Short mmCIF file of C-alpha atoms in Angstrom, two decimals:
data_model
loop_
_atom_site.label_atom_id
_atom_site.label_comp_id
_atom_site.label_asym_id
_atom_site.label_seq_id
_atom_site.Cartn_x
_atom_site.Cartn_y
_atom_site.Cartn_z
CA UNK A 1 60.88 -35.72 -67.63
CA UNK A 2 63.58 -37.98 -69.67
CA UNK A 3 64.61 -40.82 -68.39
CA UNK A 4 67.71 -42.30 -69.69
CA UNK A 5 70.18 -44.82 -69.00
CA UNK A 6 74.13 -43.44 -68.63
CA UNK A 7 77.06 -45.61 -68.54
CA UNK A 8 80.46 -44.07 -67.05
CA UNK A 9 83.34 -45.87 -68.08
CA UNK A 10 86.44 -44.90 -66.01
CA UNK A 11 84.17 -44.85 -63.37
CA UNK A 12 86.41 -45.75 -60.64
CA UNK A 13 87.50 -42.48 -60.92
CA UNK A 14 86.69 -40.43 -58.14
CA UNK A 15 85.54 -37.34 -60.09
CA UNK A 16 82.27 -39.92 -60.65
CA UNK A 17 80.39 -38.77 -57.52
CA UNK A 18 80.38 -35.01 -59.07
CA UNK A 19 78.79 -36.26 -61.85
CA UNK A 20 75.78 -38.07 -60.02
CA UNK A 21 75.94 -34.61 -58.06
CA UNK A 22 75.04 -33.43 -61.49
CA UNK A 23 72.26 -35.48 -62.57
CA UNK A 24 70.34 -35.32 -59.35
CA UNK A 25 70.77 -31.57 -58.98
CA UNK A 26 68.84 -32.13 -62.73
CA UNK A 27 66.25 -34.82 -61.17
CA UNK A 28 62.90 -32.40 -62.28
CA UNK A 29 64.48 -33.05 -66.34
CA UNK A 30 66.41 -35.53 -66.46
CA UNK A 31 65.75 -38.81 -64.73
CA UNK A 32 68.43 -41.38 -64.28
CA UNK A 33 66.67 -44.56 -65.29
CA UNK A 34 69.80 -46.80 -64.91
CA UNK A 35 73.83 -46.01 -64.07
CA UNK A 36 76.54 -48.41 -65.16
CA UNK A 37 79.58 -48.01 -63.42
CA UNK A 38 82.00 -49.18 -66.00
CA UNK A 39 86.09 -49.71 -64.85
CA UNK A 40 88.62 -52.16 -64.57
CA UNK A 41 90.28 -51.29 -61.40
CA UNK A 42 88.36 -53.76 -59.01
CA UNK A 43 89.35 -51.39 -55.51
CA UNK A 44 88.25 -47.84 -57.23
CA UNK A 45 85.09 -49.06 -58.63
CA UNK A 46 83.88 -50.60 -55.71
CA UNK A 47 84.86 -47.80 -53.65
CA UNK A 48 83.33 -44.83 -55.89
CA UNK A 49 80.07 -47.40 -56.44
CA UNK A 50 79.59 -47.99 -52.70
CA UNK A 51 80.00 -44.11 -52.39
CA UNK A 52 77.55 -43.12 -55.58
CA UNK A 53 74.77 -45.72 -54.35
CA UNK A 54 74.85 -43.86 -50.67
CA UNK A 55 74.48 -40.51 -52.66
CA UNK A 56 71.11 -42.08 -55.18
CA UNK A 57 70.08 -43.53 -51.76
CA UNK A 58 70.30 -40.06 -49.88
CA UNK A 59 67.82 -38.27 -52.06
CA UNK A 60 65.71 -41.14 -52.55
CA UNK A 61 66.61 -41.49 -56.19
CA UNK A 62 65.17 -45.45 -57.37
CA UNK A 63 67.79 -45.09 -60.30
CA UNK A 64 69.36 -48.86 -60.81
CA UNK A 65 73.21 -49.09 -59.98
CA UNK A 66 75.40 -51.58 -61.66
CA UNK A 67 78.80 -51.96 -61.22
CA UNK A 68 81.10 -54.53 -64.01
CA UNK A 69 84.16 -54.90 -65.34
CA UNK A 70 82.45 -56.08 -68.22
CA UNK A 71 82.45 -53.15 -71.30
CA UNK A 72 79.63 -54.78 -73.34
CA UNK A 73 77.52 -55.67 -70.87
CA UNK A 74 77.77 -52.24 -69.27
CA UNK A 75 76.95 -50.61 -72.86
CA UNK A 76 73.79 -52.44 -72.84
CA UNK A 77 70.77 -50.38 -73.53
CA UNK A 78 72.36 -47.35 -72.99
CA UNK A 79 71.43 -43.89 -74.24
CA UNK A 80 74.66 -41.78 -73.01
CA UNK A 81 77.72 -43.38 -72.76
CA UNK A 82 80.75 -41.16 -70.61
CA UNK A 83 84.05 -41.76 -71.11
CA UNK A 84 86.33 -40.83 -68.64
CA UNK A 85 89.31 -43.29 -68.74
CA UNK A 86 93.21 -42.90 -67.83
CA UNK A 87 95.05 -45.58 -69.36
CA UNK A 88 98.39 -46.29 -67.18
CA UNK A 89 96.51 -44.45 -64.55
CA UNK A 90 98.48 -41.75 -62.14
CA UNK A 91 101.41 -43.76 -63.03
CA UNK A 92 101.87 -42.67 -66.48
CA UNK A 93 100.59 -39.40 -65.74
CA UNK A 94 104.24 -39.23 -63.23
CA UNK A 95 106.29 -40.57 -66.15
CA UNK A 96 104.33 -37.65 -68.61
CA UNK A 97 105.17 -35.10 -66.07
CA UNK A 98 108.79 -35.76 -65.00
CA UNK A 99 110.82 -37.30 -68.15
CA UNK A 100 110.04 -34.46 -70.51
CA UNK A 101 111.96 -32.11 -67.82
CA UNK A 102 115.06 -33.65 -68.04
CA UNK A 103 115.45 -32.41 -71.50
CA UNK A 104 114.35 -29.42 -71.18
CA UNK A 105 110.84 -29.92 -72.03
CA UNK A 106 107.30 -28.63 -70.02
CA UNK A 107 105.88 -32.20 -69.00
CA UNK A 108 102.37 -31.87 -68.82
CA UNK A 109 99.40 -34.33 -69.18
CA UNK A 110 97.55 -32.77 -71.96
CA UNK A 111 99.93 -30.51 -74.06
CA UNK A 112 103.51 -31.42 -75.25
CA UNK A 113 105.20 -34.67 -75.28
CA UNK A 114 103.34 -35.42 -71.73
CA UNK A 115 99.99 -35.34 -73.38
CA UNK A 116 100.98 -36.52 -76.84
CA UNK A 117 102.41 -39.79 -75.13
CA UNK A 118 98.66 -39.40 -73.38
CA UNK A 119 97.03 -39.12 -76.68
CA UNK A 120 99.62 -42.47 -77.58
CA UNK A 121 98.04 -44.54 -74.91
CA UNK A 122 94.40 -43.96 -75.15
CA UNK A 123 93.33 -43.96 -78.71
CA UNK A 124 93.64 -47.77 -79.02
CA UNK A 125 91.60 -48.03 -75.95
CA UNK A 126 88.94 -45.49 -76.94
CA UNK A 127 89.07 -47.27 -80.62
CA UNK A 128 87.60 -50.56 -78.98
CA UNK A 129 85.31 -49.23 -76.78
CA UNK A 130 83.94 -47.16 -79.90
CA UNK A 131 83.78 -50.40 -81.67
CA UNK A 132 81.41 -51.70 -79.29
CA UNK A 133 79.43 -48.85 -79.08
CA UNK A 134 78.81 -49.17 -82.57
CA UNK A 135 78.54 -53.25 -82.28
CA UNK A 136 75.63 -53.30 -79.07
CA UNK A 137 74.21 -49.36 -78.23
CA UNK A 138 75.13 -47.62 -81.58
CA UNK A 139 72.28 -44.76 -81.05
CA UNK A 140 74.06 -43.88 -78.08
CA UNK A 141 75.66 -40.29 -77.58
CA UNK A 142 79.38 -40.67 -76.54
CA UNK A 143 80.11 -37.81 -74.01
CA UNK A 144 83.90 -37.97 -74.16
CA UNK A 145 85.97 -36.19 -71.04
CA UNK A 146 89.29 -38.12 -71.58
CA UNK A 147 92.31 -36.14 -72.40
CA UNK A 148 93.42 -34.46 -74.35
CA UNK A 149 89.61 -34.39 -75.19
CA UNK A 150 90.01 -32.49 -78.13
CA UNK A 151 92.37 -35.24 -80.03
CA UNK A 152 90.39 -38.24 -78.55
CA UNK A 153 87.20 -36.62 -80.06
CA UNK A 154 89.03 -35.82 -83.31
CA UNK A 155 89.80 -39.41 -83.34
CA UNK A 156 86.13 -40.62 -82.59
CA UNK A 157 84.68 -38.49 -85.06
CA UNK A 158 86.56 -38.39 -87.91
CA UNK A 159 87.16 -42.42 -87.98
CA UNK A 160 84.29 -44.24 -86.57
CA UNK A 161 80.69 -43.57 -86.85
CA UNK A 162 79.74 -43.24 -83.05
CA UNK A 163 78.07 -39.71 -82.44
CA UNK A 164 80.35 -38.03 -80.00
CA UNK A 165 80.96 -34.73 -78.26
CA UNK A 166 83.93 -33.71 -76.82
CA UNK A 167 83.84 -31.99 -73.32
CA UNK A 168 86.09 -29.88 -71.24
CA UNK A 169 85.54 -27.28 -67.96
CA UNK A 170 87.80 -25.06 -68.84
CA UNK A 171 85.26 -22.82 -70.97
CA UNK A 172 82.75 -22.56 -68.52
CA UNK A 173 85.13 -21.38 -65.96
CA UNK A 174 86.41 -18.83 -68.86
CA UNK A 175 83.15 -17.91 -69.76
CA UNK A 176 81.90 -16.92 -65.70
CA UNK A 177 84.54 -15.36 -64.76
CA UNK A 178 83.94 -12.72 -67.61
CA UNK A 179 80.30 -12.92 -66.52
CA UNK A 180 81.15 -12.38 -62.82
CA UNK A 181 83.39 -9.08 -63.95
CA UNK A 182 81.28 -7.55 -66.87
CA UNK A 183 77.65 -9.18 -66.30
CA UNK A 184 76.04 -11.98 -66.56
CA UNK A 185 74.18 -10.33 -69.92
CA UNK A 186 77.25 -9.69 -71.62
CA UNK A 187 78.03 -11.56 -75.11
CA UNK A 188 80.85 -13.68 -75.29
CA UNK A 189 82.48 -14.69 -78.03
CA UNK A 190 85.24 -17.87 -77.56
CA UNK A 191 87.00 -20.07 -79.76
CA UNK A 192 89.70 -22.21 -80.45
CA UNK A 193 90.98 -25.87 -79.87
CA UNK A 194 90.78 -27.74 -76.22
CA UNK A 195 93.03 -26.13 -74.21
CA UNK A 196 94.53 -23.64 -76.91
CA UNK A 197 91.66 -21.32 -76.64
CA UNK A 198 91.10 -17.56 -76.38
CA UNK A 199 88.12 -15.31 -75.12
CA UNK A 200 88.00 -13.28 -78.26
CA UNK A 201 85.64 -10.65 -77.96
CA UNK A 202 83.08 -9.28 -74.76
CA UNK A 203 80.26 -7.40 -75.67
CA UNK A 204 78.00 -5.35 -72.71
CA UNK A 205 74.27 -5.66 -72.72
CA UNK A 206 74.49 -2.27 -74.98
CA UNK A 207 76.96 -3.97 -77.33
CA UNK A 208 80.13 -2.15 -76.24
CA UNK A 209 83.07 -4.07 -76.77
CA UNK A 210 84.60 -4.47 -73.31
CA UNK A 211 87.92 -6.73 -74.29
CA UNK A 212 90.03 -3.84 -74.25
CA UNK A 213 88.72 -2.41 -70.98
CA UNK A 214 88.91 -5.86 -69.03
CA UNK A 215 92.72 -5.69 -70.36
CA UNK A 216 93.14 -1.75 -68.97
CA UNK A 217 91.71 -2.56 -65.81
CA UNK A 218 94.13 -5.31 -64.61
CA UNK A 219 91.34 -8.47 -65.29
CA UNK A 220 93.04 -11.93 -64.28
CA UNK A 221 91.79 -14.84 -65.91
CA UNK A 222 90.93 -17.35 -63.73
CA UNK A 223 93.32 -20.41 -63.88
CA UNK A 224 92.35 -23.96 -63.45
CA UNK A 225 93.09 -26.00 -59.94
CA UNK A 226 95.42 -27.76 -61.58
CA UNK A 227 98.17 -25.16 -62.77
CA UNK A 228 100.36 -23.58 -61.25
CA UNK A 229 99.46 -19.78 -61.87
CA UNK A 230 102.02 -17.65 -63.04
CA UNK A 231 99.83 -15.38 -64.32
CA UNK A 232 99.44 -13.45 -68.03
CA UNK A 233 101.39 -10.00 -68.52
CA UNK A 234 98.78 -7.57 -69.99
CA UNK A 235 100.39 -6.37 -72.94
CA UNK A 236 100.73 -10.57 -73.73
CA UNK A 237 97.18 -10.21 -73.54
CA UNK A 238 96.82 -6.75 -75.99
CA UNK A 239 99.14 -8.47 -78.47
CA UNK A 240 97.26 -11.87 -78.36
CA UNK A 241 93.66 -9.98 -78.53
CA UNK A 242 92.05 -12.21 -76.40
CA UNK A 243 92.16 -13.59 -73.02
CA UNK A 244 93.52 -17.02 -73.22
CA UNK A 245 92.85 -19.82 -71.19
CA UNK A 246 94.92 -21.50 -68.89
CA UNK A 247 96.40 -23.92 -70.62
CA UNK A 248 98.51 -21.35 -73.00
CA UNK A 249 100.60 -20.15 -69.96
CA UNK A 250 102.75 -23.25 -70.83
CA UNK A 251 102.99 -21.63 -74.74
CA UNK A 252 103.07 -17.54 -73.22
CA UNK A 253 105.22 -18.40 -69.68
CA UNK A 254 107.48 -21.22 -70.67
CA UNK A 255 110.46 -20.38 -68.96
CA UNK A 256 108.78 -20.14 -65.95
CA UNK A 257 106.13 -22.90 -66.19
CA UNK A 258 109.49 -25.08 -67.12
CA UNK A 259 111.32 -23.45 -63.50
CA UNK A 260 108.51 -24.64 -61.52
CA UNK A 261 108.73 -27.67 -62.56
CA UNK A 262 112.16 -28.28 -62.02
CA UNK A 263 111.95 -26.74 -58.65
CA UNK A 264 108.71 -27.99 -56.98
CA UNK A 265 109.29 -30.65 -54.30
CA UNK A 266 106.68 -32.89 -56.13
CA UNK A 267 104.52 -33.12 -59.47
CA UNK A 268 101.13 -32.61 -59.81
CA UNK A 269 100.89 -36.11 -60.79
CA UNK A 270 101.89 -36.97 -56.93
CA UNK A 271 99.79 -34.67 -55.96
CA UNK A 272 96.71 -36.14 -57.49
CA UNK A 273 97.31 -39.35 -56.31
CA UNK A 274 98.10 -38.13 -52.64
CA UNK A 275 93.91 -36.13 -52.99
CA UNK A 276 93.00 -39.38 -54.73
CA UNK A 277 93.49 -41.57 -51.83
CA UNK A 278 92.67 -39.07 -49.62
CA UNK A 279 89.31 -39.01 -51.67
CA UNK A 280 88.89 -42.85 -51.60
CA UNK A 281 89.40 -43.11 -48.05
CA UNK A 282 86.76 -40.76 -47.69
CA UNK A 283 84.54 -42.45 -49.90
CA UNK A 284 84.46 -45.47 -47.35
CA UNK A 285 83.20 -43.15 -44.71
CA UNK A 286 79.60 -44.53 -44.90
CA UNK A 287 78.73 -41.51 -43.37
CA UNK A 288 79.54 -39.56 -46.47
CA UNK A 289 76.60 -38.96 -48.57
CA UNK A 290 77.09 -36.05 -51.22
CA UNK A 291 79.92 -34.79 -52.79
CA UNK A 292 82.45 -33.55 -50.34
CA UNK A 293 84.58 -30.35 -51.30
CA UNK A 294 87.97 -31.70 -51.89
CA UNK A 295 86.90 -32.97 -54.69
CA UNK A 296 87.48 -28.99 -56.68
CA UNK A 297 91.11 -29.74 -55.87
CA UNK A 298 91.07 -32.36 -58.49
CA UNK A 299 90.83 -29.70 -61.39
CA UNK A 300 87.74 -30.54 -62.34
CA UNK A 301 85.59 -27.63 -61.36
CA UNK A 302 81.61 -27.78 -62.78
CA UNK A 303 82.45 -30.77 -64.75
CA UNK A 304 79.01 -32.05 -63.87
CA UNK A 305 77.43 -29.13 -64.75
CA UNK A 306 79.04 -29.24 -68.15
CA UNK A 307 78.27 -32.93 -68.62
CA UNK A 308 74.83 -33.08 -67.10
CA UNK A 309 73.49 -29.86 -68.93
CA UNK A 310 74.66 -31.06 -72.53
CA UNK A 311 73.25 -34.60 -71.89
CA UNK A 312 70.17 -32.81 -70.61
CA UNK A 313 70.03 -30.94 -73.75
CA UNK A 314 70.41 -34.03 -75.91
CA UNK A 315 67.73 -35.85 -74.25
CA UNK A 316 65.06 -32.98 -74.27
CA UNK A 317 66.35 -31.64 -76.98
CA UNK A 318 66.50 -27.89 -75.55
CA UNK A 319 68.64 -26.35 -78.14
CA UNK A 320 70.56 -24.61 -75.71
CA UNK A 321 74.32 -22.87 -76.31
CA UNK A 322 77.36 -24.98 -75.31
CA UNK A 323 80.90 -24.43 -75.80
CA UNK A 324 82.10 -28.06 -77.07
CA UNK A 325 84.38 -30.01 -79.34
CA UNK A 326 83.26 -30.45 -82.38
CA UNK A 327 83.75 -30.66 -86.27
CA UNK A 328 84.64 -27.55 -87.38
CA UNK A 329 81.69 -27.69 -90.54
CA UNK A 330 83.50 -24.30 -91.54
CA UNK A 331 82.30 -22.24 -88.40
CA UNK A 332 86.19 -21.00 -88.61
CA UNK A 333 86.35 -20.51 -92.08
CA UNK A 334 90.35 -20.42 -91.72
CA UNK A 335 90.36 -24.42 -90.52
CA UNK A 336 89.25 -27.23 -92.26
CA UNK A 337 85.70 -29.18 -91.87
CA UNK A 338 86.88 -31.94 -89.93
CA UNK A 339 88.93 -30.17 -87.76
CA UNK A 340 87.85 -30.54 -84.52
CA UNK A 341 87.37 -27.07 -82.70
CA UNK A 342 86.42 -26.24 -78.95
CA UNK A 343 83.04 -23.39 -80.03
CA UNK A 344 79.77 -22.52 -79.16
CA UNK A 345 77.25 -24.75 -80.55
CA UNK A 346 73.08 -25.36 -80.15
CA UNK A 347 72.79 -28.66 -78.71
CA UNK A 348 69.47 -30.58 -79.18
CA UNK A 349 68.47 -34.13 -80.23
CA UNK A 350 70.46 -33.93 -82.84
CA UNK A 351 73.52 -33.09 -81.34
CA UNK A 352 75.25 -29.86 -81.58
CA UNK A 353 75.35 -27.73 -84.69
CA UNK A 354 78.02 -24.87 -84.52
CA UNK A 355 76.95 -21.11 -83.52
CA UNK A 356 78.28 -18.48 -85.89
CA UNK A 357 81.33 -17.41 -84.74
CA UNK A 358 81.86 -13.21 -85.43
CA UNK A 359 84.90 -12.99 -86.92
CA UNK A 360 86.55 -11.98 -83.53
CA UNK A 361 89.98 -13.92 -84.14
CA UNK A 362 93.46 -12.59 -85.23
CA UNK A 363 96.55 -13.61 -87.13
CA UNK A 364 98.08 -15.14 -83.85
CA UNK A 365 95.08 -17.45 -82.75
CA UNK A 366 94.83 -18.51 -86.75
CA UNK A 367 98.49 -19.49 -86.45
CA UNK A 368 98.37 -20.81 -83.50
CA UNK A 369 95.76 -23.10 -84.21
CA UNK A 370 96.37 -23.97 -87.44
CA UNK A 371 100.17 -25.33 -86.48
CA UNK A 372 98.60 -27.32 -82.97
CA UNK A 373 95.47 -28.90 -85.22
CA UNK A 374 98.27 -30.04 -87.56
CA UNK A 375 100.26 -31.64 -84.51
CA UNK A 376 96.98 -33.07 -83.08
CA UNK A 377 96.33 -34.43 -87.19
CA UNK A 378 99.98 -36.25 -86.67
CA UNK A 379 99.26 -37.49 -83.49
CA UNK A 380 95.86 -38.96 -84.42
CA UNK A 381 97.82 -40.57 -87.39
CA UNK A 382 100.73 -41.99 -85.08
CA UNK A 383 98.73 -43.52 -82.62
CA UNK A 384 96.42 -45.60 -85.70
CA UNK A 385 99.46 -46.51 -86.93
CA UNK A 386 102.59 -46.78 -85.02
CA UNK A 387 104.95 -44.62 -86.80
CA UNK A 388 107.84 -43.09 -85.59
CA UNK A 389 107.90 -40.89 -88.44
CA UNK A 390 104.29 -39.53 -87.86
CA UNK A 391 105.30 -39.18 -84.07
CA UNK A 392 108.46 -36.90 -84.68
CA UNK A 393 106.63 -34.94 -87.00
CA UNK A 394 104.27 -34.44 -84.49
CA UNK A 395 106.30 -33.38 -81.86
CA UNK A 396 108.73 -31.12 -83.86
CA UNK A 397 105.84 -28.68 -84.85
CA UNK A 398 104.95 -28.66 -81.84
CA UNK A 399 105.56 -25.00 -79.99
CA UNK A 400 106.60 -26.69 -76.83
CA UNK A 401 109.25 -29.03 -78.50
CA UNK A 402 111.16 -28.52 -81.64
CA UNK A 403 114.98 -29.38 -81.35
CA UNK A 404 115.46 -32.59 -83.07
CA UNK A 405 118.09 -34.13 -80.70
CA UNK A 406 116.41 -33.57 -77.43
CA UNK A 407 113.10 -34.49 -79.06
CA UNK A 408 114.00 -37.88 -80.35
CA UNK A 409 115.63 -38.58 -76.81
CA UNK A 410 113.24 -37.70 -75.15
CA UNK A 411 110.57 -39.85 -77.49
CA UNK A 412 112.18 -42.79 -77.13
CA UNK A 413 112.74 -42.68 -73.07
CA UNK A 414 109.09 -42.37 -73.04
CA UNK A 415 108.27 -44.97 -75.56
CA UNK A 416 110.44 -47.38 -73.88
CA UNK A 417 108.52 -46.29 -70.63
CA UNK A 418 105.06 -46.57 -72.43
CA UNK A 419 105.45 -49.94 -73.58
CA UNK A 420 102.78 -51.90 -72.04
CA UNK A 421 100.35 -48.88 -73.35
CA UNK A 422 101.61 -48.26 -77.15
CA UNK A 423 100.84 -52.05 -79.04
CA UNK A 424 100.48 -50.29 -82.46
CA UNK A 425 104.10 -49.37 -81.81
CA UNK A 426 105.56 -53.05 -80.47
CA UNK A 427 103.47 -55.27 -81.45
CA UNK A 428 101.88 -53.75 -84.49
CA UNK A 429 98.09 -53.35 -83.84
CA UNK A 430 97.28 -50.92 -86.12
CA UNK A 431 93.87 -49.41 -85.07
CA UNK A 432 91.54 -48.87 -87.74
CA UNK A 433 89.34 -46.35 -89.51
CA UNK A 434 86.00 -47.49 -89.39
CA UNK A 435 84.29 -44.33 -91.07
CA UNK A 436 81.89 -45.12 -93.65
#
């Protein structure tokens, strides 16, 4: 049995208990040694601390619980090191959301201008906790969930020298619903970036391709808790040739991802922070001692399963497959090395090393990606730098934005908005590449 020590930083969030769920449903492999709970929000990390120490106490677990608003001392002696943070909090998430609709724009928290402004806020942030990684723990494995994951982990990898993988739930929930309709011995091939991703190819346990069939016989990808499901037209799915995730009904269903939006009586960002309270006021129940259901309204289905298995992998090194984001290290021959890429890998000791990838993919996904990876390129570039220019170049290849006018409006509303988030852009903190 491993025993490691874990800090979570962004820890008074309250998708935290589901990841202790995690590591104590994994209690025969992976021992938690010591937890730092890692966050500057005084209330939450009390509240989510008091609530994870009931849950180690509950099973009998003698793991040591620390709680701090301290970032170096919590990096101390740690081994895994998950980041989880939401700079601005629900807050900025509501301004992501609603200003991009009033010009006509999907707001959303991780694609668009919503999660490009995200992207904006929380690279300088992840830049100095990286720093210290590398300063006081810099063998530790950064397990980064913070969105959009697979621009933060472009940013981690390709300009610092902490090892990081980049996670996200939405391929697992991909992957078993396939399972749960062809087999749980079926092949599946899946690629693309976080959230711009496709199920490419499904093969039976004879090898039978069963893509096409799935498409014949009315199959429904399953769509995450968080979006609104408007569902995928068939022949979208026949012309695509894959079965996308959830995240490209915003790029397939515009028009009527952009409707809802205008027309719902409140945004998902109000609705998070209406479960989030609800979930904190739970969490002072002292009677509460595992992870209570509500918490799958959050959108963050088998998150622990997909954090605790890869960190159990790491630490005894089991060479397992996970889908993750990662350098490319030309698994997709048609995107560059150090693009990062959400695709099977082996994860052991080592960290992951990409799967080969059969060659599955078609002229849309290559475009696709290729144009968003360029966006995500800009974005990384705007937020080490603070340039407009980099910004609206950003956002006007992006598939969700493209008219100059409305763009630059809308930019600068949220700027404005952003201000106490964005000091590369007002104050001029340029945030550095540190890659040897």
């Amino acid at each position: 049995m491993k025993e490691i020590n874990v800090t979570v930083i962004g820890s008074g969030s309250t998708y935290c208990p589901e990841l202790v769920d995690g590591f104590l449903k994994r209690k025969d492999s992976l021992k938690l040694k010591r937890l730092v709970l890692m966050d500057i929000d005084e209330r939450k990390r009390t509240i989510v601390g008091s609530m994870v120490q009931r849950m180690l106490d509950h099973v009998g677990s003698d793991c040591v619980l620390e709680m701090t608003d301290d970032l170096d001392y919590s990096l101390q002696g740690a081994d895994f090191v998950v980041t989880q943070i939401r700079v601005g909090k629900l807050h900025c998430r509501y301004l992501d959301e609603t200003i991009p609709v009033k010009y006509g724009y999907i707001g959303q928290e991780t694609t668009g201008i919503g999660g490009f402004f995200k992207a904006l806020r929380t690279i300088p942030q992840i830049a100095h906790i990286t720093e210290r990684i590398e300063a006081i723990c810099p063998n530790a494995w950064l397990i980064n969930f913070t969105n959009p994951s697979g621009i933060i982990t472009d940013y981690v990898l390709n300009n610092t020298n902490v090892k990081c993988i980049g996670l996200c739930n939405v391929p697992i929930d991909m992957v078993d619903s396939v399972k749960e309709a062809v087999g749980d011995d079926c092949d599946i091939t899946y690629l693309g970036l976080n959230h711009l991703s496709w199920i490419t190819s499904v093969l039976d346990k004879d090898g039978n391709e069963k893509l096409y069939d799935l498409f014949n016989e009315g199959y429904a990808p399953a769509v995450m808790a968080n979006i609104h499901d408007d569902g995928f037209d068939v022949d979208c799915l026949k012309a695509v040739g894959g079965i996308p995730s959830s995240y490209l009904q915003y790029y397939y269903d515009r028009d009527a991802k952009l409707k809802h939006l205008k027309e719902e009586p409140e945004c998902r960002a109000r609705v998070c922070m209406e479960i989030e309270e609800e979930l904190l006021k739970l969490y002072q129940d002292p009677t509460v001692v595992t992870k209570p259901a509500i918490l799958d309204k959050r959108g963050g289905h088998k998150y622990s399963l997909v954090a605790c298995s890869l960190i159990d992998a790491i630490a005894n090194d089991k060479q397992e497959k996970h889908i993750v984001n990662i350098n490319n290290q030309g698994a997709l021959p048609f995107m560059d090395d150090d693009d990062v890429v959400e695709i099977a890998a082996t994860i052991g000791a080592d960290g992951a090393k990409p799967c080969a990838i059969r060659p599955t993919w078609t002229r849309h996904m290559v475009g696709l990606m290729k144009v968003v990876k360029e966006y995500e390129k800009l974005t990384v570039e705007a937020a080490m730098t603070g340039s407009d220019d980099a910004a609206m170049n950003a956002l006007l290849i992006h598939p969700l934005l493209g008219d100059y006018a409305r763009t630059k409006a809308c930019y600068y509303e949220m700027k404005q908005a952003n201000m106490e988030y964005l000091p590369q852009f007002w104050r001029g903190e340029k945030v550095l590449n540190r890659k040897k």
